Coordinates of C-alpha atoms and ligand atoms in Angstrom, one line a residue:
X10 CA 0.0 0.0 0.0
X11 CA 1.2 3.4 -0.7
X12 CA 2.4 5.5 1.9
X13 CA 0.5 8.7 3.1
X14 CA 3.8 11.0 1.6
X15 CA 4.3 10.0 -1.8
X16 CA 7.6 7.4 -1.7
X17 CA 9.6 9.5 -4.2
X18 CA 12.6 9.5 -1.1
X19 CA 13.9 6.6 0.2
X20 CA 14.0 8.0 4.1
X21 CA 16.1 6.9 6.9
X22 CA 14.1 5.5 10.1
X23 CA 15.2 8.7 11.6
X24 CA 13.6 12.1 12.8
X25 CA 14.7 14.9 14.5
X26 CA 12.8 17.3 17.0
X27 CA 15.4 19.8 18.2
X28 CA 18.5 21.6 17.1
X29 CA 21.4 23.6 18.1
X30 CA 24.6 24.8 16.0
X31 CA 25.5 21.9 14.2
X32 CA 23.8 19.6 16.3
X33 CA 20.4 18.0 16.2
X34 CA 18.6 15.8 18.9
X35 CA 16.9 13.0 17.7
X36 CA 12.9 12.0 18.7
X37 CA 14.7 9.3 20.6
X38 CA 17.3 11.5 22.4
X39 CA 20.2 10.5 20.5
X40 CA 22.6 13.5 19.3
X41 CA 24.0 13.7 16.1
X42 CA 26.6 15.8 14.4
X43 CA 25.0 17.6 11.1
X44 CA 27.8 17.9 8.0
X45 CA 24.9 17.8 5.8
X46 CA 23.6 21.2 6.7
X47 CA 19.6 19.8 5.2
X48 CA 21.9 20.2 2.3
X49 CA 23.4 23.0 2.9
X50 CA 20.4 24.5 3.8
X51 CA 21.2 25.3 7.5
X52 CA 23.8 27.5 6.8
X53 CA 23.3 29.5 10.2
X54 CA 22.5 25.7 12.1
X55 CA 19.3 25.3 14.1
X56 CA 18.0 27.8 16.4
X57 CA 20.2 30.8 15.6
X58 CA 18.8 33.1 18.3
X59 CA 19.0 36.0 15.6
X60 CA 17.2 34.0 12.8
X61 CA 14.6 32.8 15.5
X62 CA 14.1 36.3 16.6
X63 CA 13.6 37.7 13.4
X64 CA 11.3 34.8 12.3
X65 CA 9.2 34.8 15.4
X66 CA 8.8 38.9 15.1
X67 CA 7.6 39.2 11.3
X68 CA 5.7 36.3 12.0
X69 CA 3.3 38.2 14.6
X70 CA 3.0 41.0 12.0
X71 CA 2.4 39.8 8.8
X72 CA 3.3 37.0 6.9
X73 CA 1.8 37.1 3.1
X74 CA 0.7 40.1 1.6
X75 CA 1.4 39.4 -2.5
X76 CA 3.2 41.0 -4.9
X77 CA 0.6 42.8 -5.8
X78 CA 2.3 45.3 -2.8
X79 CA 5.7 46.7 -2.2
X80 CA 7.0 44.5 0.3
X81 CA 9.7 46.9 2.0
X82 CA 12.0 44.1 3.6
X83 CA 12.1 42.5 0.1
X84 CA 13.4 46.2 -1.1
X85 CA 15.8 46.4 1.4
X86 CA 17.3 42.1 0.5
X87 CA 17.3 43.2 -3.0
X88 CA 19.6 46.1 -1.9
X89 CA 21.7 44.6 -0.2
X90 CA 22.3 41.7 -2.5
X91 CA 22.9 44.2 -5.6
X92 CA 25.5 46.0 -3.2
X93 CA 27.3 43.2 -2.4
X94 CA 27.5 41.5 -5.8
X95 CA 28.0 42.3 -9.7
X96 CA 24.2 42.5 -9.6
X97 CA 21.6 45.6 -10.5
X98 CA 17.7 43.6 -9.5
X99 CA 16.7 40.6 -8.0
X100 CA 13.4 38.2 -8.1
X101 CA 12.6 36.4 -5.0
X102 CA 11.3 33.0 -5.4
X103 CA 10.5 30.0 -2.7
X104 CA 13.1 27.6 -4.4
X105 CA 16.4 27.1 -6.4
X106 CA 14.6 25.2 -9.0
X107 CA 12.5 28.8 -9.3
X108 CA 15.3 31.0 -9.0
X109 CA 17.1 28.8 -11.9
X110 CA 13.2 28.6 -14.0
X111 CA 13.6 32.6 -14.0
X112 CA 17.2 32.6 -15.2
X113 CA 16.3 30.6 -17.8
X114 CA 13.7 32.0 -18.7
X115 CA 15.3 35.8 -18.7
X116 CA 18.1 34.5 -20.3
X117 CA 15.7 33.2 -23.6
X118 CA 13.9 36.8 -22.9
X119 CA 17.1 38.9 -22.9
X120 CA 17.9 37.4 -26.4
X121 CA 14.2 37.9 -27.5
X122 CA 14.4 41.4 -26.8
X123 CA 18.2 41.4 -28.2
X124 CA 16.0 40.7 -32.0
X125 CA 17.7 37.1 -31.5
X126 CA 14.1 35.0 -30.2
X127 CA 16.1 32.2 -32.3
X128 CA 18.8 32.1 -29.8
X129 CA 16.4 30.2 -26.7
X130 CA 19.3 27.4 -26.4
X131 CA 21.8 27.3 -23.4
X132 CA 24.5 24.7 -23.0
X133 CA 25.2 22.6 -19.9
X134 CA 27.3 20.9 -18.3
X135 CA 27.3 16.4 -17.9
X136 CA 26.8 15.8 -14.2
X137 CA 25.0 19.1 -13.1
X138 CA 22.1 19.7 -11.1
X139 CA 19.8 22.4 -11.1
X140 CA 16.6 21.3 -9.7
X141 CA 13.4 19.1 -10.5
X142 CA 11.0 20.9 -12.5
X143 CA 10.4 19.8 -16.3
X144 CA 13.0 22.7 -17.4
X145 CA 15.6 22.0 -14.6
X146 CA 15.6 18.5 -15.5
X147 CA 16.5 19.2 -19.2
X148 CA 18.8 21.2 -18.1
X149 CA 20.6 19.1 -15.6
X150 CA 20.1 16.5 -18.3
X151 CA 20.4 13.4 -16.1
X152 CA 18.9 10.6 -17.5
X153 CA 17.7 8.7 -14.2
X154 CA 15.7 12.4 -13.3
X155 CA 14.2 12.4 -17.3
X156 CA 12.9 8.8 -17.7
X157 CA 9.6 8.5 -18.0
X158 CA 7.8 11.9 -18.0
X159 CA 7.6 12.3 -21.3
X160 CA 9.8 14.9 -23.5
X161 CA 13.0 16.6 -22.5
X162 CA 12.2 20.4 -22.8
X163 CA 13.5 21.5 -25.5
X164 CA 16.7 24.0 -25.8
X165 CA 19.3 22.7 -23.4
X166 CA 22.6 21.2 -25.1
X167 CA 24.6 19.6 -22.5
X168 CA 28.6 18.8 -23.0
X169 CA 31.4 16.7 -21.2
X170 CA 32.5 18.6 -17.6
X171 CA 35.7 20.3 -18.2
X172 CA 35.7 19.8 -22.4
X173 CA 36.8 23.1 -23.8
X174 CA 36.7 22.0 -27.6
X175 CA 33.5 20.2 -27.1
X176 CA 32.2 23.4 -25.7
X177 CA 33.5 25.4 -28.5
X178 CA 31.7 23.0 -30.7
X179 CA 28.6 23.1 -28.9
X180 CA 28.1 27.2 -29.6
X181 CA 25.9 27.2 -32.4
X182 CA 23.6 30.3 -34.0
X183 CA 20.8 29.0 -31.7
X184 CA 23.0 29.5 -28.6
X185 CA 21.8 32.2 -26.1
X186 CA 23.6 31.4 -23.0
X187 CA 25.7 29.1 -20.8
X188 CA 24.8 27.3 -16.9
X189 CA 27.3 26.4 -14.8
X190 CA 27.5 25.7 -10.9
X191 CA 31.1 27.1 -10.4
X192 CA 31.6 23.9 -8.1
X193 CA 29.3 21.0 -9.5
X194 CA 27.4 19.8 -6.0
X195 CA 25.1 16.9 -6.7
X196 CA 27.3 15.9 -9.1
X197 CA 29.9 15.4 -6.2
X198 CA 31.8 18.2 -5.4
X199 CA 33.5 19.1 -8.6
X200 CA 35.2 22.5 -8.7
X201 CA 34.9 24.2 -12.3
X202 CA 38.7 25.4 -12.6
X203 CA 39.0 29.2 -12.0
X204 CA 40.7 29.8 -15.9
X205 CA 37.6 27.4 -17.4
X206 CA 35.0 29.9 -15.6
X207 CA 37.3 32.7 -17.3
X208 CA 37.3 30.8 -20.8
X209 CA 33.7 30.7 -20.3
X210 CA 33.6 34.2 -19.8
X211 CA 35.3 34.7 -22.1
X212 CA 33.4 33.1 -25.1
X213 CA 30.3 34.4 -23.8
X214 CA 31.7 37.9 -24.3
X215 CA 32.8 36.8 -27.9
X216 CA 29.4 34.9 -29.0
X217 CA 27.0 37.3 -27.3
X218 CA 26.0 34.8 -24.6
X219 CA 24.9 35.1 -21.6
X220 CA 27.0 33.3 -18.7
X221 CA 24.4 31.8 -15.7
X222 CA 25.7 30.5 -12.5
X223 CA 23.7 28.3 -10.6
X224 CA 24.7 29.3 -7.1
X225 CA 22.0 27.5 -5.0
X226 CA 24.4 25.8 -3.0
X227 CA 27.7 27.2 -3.4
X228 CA 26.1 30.6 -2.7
X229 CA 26.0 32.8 0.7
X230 CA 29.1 32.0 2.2
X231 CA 29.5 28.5 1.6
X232 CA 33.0 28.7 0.1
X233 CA 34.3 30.9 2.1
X234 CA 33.1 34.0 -0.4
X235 CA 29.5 35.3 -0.4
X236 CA 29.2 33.7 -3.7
X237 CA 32.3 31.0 -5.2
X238 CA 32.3 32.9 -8.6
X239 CA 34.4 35.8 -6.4
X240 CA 36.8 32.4 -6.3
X241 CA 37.5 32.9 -9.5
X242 CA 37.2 36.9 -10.1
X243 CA 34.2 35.9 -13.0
X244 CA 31.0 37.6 -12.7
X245 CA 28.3 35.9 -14.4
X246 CA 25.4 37.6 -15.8
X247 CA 22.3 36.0 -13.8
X248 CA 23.0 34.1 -11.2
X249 CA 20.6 31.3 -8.9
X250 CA 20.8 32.1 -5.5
X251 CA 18.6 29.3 -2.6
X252 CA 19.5 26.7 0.0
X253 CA 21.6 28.6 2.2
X254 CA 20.0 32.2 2.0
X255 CA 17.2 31.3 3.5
X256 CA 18.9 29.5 6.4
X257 CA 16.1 26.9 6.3
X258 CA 13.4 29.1 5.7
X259 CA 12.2 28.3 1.5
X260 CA 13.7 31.1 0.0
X261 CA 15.6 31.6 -3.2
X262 CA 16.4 34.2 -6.0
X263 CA 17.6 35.1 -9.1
X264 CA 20.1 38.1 -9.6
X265 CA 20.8 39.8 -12.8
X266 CA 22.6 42.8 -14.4
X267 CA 20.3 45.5 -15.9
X268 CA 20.9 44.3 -19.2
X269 CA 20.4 40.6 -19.4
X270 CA 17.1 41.5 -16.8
X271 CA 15.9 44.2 -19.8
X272 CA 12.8 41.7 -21.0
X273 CA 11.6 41.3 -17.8
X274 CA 9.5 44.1 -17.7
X275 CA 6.1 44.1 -16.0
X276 CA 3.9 41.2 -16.2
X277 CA 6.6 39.0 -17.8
X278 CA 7.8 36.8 -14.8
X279 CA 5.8 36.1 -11.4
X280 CA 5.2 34.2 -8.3
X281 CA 2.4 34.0 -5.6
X282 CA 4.3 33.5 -2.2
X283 CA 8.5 34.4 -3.6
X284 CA 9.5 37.3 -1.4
X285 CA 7.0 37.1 1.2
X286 CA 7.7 39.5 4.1
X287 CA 8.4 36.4 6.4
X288 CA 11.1 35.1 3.5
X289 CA 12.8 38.2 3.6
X290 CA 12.6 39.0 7.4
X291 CA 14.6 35.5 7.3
X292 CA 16.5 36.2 4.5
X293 CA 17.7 39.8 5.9
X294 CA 18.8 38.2 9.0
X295 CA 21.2 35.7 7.5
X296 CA 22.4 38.5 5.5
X297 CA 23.2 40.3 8.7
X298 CA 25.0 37.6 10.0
X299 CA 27.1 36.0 6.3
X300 CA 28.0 39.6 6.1
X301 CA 29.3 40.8 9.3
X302 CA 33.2 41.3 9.6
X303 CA 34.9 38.3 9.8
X304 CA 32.1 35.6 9.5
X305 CA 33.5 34.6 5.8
X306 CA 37.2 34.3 7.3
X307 CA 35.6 32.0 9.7
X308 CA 34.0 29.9 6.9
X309 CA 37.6 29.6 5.2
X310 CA 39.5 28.7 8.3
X311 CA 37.2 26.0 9.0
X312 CA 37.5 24.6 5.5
X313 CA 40.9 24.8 5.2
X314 CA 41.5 22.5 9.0
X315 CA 39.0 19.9 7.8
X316 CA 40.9 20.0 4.6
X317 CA 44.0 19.5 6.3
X318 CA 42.4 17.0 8.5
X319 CA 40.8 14.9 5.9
X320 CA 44.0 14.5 3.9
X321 CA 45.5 13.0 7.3
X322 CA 42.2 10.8 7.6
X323 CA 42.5 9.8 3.7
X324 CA 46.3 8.9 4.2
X325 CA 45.3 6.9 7.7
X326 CA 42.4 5.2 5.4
X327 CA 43.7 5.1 2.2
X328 CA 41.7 1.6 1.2
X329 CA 38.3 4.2 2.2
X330 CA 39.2 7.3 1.0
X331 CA 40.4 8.4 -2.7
X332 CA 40.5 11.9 -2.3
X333 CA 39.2 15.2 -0.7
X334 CA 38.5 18.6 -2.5
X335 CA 36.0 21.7 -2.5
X336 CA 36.3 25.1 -1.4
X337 CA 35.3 26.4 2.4
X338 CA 33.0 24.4 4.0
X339 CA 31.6 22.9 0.9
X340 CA 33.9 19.7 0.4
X341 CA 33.5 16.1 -1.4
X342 CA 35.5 13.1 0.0
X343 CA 35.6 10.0 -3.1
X344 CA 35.9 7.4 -1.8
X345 CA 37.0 3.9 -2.5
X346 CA 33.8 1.7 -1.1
X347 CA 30.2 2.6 -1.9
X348 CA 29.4 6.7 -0.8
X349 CA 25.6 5.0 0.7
X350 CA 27.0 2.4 2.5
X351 CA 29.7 5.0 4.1
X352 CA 27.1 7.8 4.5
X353 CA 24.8 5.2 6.6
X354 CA 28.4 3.7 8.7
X355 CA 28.9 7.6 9.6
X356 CA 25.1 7.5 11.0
X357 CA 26.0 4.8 13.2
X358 CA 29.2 7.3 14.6
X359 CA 26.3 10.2 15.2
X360 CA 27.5 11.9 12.1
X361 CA 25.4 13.3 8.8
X362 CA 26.8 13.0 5.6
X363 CA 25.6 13.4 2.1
X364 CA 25.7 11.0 -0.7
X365 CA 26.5 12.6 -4.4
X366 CA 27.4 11.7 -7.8
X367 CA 31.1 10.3 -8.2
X368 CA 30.9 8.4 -5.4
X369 CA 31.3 11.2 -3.0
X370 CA 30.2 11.9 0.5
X371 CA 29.6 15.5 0.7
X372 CA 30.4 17.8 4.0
X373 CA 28.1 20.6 4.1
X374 CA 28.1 21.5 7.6
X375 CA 26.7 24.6 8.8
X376 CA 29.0 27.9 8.7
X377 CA 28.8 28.3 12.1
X378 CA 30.7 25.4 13.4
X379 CA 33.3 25.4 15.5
X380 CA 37.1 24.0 15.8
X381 CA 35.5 21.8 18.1
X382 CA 32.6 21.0 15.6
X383 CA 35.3 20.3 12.9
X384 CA 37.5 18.0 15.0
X385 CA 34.8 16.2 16.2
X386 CA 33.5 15.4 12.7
X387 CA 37.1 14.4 11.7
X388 CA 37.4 11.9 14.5
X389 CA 33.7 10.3 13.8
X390 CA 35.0 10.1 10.0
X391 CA 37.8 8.3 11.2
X392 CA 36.1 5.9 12.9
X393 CA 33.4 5.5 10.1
X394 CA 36.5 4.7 7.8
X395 CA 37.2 2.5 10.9
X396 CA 33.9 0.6 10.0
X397 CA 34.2 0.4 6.9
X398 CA 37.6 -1.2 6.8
X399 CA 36.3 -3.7 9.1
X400 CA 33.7 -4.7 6.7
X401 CA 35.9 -4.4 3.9
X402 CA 37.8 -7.8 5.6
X403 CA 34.6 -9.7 6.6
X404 CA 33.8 -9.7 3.0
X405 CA 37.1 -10.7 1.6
X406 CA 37.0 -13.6 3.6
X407 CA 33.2 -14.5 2.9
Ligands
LIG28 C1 19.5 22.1 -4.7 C2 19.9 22.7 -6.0 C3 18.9 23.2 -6.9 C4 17.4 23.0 -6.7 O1 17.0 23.7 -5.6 P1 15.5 23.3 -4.9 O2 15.4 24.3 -3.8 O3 15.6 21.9 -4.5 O4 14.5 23.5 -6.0 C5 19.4 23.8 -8.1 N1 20.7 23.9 -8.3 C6 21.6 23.5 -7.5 C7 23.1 23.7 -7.8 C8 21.2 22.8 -6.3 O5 22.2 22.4 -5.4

């Protein structure tokens, strides 16, 4: 018999009820160290006092009032987003999948107003990600998300990660644009080298394209820059923007220069709830927080001990652990023995880890742990490797 939620997950027999920092408290008691972050969702952990605060105020006051209003704490995001970033406007939305749904489609628009409405195609890249709807999908172009519900939008041409000449190839006169995540994460931690994302610049610049960056989770801090494409000095021209700006709260957005956002005029584009005054009350107050002196130096000291400290545990466990990379707190161990199997032996150590493509266990933690936080999370991987080792012999002898 089907279950109540519709199966599409295959859930742990786990729940949680409470949270603090990095940690969350199980409904049996049990504590657990999150490096999954909801997927890099928490990026301010559970119960930040100032997130709770701001959440609990807004929501006595108002929480929906449409767009059909100004919305002045939605003003005041956009602001501060365009200020901090090679952007000029911003649409709110409740999702990355939205966010990346309006950069698409103002990408196709931009070109349509350009006198190009031929030039609706944008090229991808093999092994991205960049949501679930029917366009994200064709876009991410992974065949186990595709199968079965019916035809791949049209307009997305998708070429080998890291394949300059195949990219080259790819630009043809129906080209408008070109989507990248400047560190692939579903597809397992896969940084985008800094001189590729300039190429890419590059050849937008010489083709009149459009460069998109899907930041939904490398975004807000999680790399140790507000967004990873200030990694690489490359500013796109729209960019996705979810997951961690919202802190947990559904929230995403998509930023644009003036020019590529020139189509969207009024009535083009729109959304029911995106931007809702509790959204940005939420949204402002991470903003307060990612932004404050010193909070992104934080990020990028903690990233670079765990990366320190996950080389030592890959050269303890070198029959577990291939290799470790990513920027900040956003980092990929490969490993050597099934990412599931690991990912489930870490749960039995108390500690969350994330499963993606490549057969690599993501660490997403929130960007508030602490050294404490990051040692701890090293020692439980250590004994997870532990584990795994363990098993590796049973079944050598079986
Ligand atoms: C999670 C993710 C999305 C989709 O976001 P949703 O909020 O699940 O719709 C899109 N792009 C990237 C890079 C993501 O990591």
């Amino acid at each position: 018999m089907i279950s109540p939620i519709l199966p599409t997950y295959a859930r742990a027999d786990l729940s949680f009820e409470t949270g603090e920092g990095a940690w969350l408290t199980s409904t049996d008691g049990t504590r657990y160290l999150d490096f999954g972050g909801g997927i890099a969702v928490a990026s301010l952990g559970y119960a930040h006092p100032h997130l709770v605060e701001a959440l609990t105020q807004q929501g006595r006051k108002i929480w929906h009032t449409s767009n059909l209003f100004k919305i002045p704490a939605g003003e005041r995001l956009a602001q501060r987003l365009v200020d901090a970033t090679f952007a000029d406007t911003v649409f709110f939305t409740n999702s990355g999948a939205e966010a990346m749904e309006c950069a698409i489609k103002m990408a196709r628009k931009y070109q349509s107003a350009s006198g190009h409405p031929d030039k609706y195609r944008i090229i991808t890249f093999e092994g991205a990600f960049h949501g679930r709807t029917l366009a994200t999908i064709a876009a991410g172009g992974q065949q186990k998300y595709l199968d079965g519900f019916g035809p791949k939008v049209d307009g997305f041409d998708q070429v080998p990660f890291g394949d300059h000449e195949a990219l080259k190839a790819a630009i043809g006169p129906q080209t408008g644009a070109i989507l990248i995540e400047p560190i692939q994460g579903e597809g397992g931690i896969r940084p985008v080298p800094s001189q590729c994302l300039r190429g890419l610049r590059a050849l937008c610049d010489e083709h009149g394209l459009l460069l998109i960056f899907d930041e939904v989770q490398t975004g807000v801090g999680r790399t140790g820059k507000f967004f990873a494409g200030e990694l690489s000095g490359v500013t796109p021209d729209i960019m996705a923007v979810a997951k961690g700006i919202g802190g947990g709260f559904p929230l995403g957005a998509c930023l644009a220069t003036e020019e590529a956002a020139k189509g969207m005029t009024a009535g083009t584009h729109g959304t029911t709830y995106g931007g809702n005054p509790l959204a940005m009350a939420v949204g402002n107050a991470v903003l307060d927080v990612v932004l404050a002196d010193g909070f992104l130096d934080h990020v990028e000291q903690m990233g670079l001990l765990l990366k320190q400290r996950l080389a030592e545990v890959q050269d303890r466990h070198p029959d577990i652990v291939e290799l470790v990379r990513g920027e900040g707190l956003m980092l990929g161990v490969k490993l050597r023995v099934n990412n599931g199997d690991f990912a489930v032996a870490a749960r039995a150590e108390h500690l969350l880890v994330i499963p993606a493509g490549d057969n690599v266990v993501r660490l997403l933690p929130p960007l508030v742990i602490t050294e404490a936080d990051a040692l701890e999370a090293v020692s439980r991987l250590d004994a997870t490797c532990a584990r795994m080792e363990k098993d590796l012999k049973h079944g050598a002898k079986a």
